[in-house]
C-alpha cells in the first residue's frame, strides 16, 4: 500500500473553504435556510479536513514501549470523529435549521444569487471529488466505487470521498429547494430543502462511521492483498502447507501471522534460516507488510 498522501484532503479543504465563504455571504444576502445549512456543512467539512491532516501526522508516530506497533491506526480514530461531526454539526444542525424555518416562514430574497453560488459550489465540489477519485484509482483502477467503499482500509480517503459525495447530493437538493421557492414564492420548499440536506448528511455519516468502526475494531488486509499474500506463501518451496494465516491492517501497514507446516530440515537452525528467508522475501514482495509472525507447526488431526 502506498504511503499516506494528503492530496485529496488538500483538494477538499481548498474547495470547502472557498465554498463556505460564498455560501455564508449568499445566505446572509438571500435569507435562504437551505443556503445557510449548506454553509454550515461546508464549514464543518473544513474542520473535518484539518482533523484528518492532524490524524495523518499522528499516524506517523514511531513505535514505542507503550505502542509497539506505532500510531498507524490513529487515523481511524480521527476519521470516526469526522464522521460524528458530519452527523451532528452538518446533518443535525441542518435538520434543526429546516424545522425552525418551517415555523418561521422567512421569505427568500434574491434567490438567483443563491442559485449562482450553488452552481459555483457544484463545480468546486466536483473538482474535490475528482481529486479523491483520482487517488482511489491510483491503487484500485478496476474496482467500482461502492465495492471500494466497503473494502478499503484507507479511512481518511473514505471520509473525503463520502463528504464530497454528500456535498454534491446536498447541493442538488438545495438547488432544487431554492428554485422551487423562487418559482412558487413558498418558503416551505426552502425549509424542506434544509431538512433534506441534513437527513442526507446523517445517512452518509452513518455509512462512513460504520466502515471506520470496523477498521478500529480490527480488519484484515483487503481481500485482494490477503489472497496475494497467501498465494505467495503457498508457492514457497520451503512450506509444505499453510495451516492458518491471519492478516491485520495496521494503518498503512499490514501484520501477517502464519502457521505453516515446513518441509523436513536437518536441524532447527536450518529451519529458522529458511523462515527468515521466507519473511524477508514476503516483505520485499509486499512492502506494506511490516510485521511477520511465523510459527512452524504440524496439522492437527
Coordinates of N, CA and C in Angstrom, one line a residue, residues 233-243 258-265 271 278 294 296-299:
X233 N 2.8 -17.3 -0.3 CA 3.4 -18.2 0.7 C 3.2 -19.7 0.3
X234 N 2.1 -20.0 -0.4 CA 1.8 -21.3 -0.8 C 2.8 -21.7 -1.9
X235 N 3.3 -20.7 -2.6 CA 4.3 -21.0 -3.7 C 5.7 -21.2 -3.2
X236 N 6.0 -21.0 -1.9 CA 7.3 -21.2 -1.4 C 7.6 -22.7 -1.3
X237 N 8.8 -23.1 -1.8 CA 9.2 -24.5 -1.7 C 9.5 -25.0 -0.3
X238 N 9.8 -24.0 0.6 CA 10.1 -24.4 2.0 C 8.9 -24.8 2.8
X239 N 7.7 -24.4 2.3 CA 6.5 -24.6 3.0 C 5.7 -25.8 2.4
X240 N 5.4 -26.8 3.2 CA 4.6 -27.9 2.8 C 3.1 -27.6 2.7
X241 N 2.6 -26.9 3.7 CA 1.2 -26.4 3.7 C 1.0 -25.3 4.6
X242 N 0.0 -24.5 4.3 CA -0.4 -23.4 5.2 C -1.5 -23.9 6.1
X243 N -1.3 -23.9 7.4 CA -2.3 -24.4 8.4 C -3.3 -23.3 8.7
X258 N 1.5 -16.3 10.4 CA 1.4 -17.5 9.6 C 1.7 -18.8 10.5
X259 N 0.9 -19.8 10.4 CA 1.1 -21.1 11.0 C 1.2 -22.1 9.8
X260 N 2.4 -22.6 9.6 CA 2.7 -23.5 8.4 C 3.4 -24.7 8.8
X261 N 3.2 -25.8 8.0 CA 4.0 -27.0 8.0 C 5.1 -26.8 7.1
X262 N 6.3 -27.0 7.6 CA 7.6 -26.8 6.8 C 8.0 -28.2 6.3
X263 N 8.8 -28.2 5.3 CA 9.4 -29.4 4.8 C 10.5 -29.8 5.8
X264 N 11.0 -31.0 5.7 CA 11.9 -31.6 6.7 C 13.3 -30.9 6.5
X265 N 13.9 -30.5 7.7 CA 15.2 -29.9 7.7 C 16.1 -30.7 8.6
X271 N 15.9 -24.7 9.8 CA 14.5 -24.3 9.6 C 14.4 -22.8 9.9
X278 N 12.0 -16.7 4.1 CA 10.6 -16.5 3.7 C 10.0 -15.2 4.1
X294 N 5.8 -15.9 12.3 CA 5.8 -17.2 11.6 C 6.0 -18.3 12.6
X296 N 6.2 -22.4 12.8 CA 6.2 -23.8 12.1 C 5.4 -24.7 13.0
X297 N 4.6 -25.5 12.4 CA 3.8 -26.4 13.2 C 3.4 -27.6 12.3
X298 N 2.6 -28.6 12.9 CA 2.1 -29.7 12.1 C 0.6 -29.7 12.2
X299 N -0.1 -30.1 11.1 CA -1.5 -30.1 11.1 C -2.1 -31.0 12.3

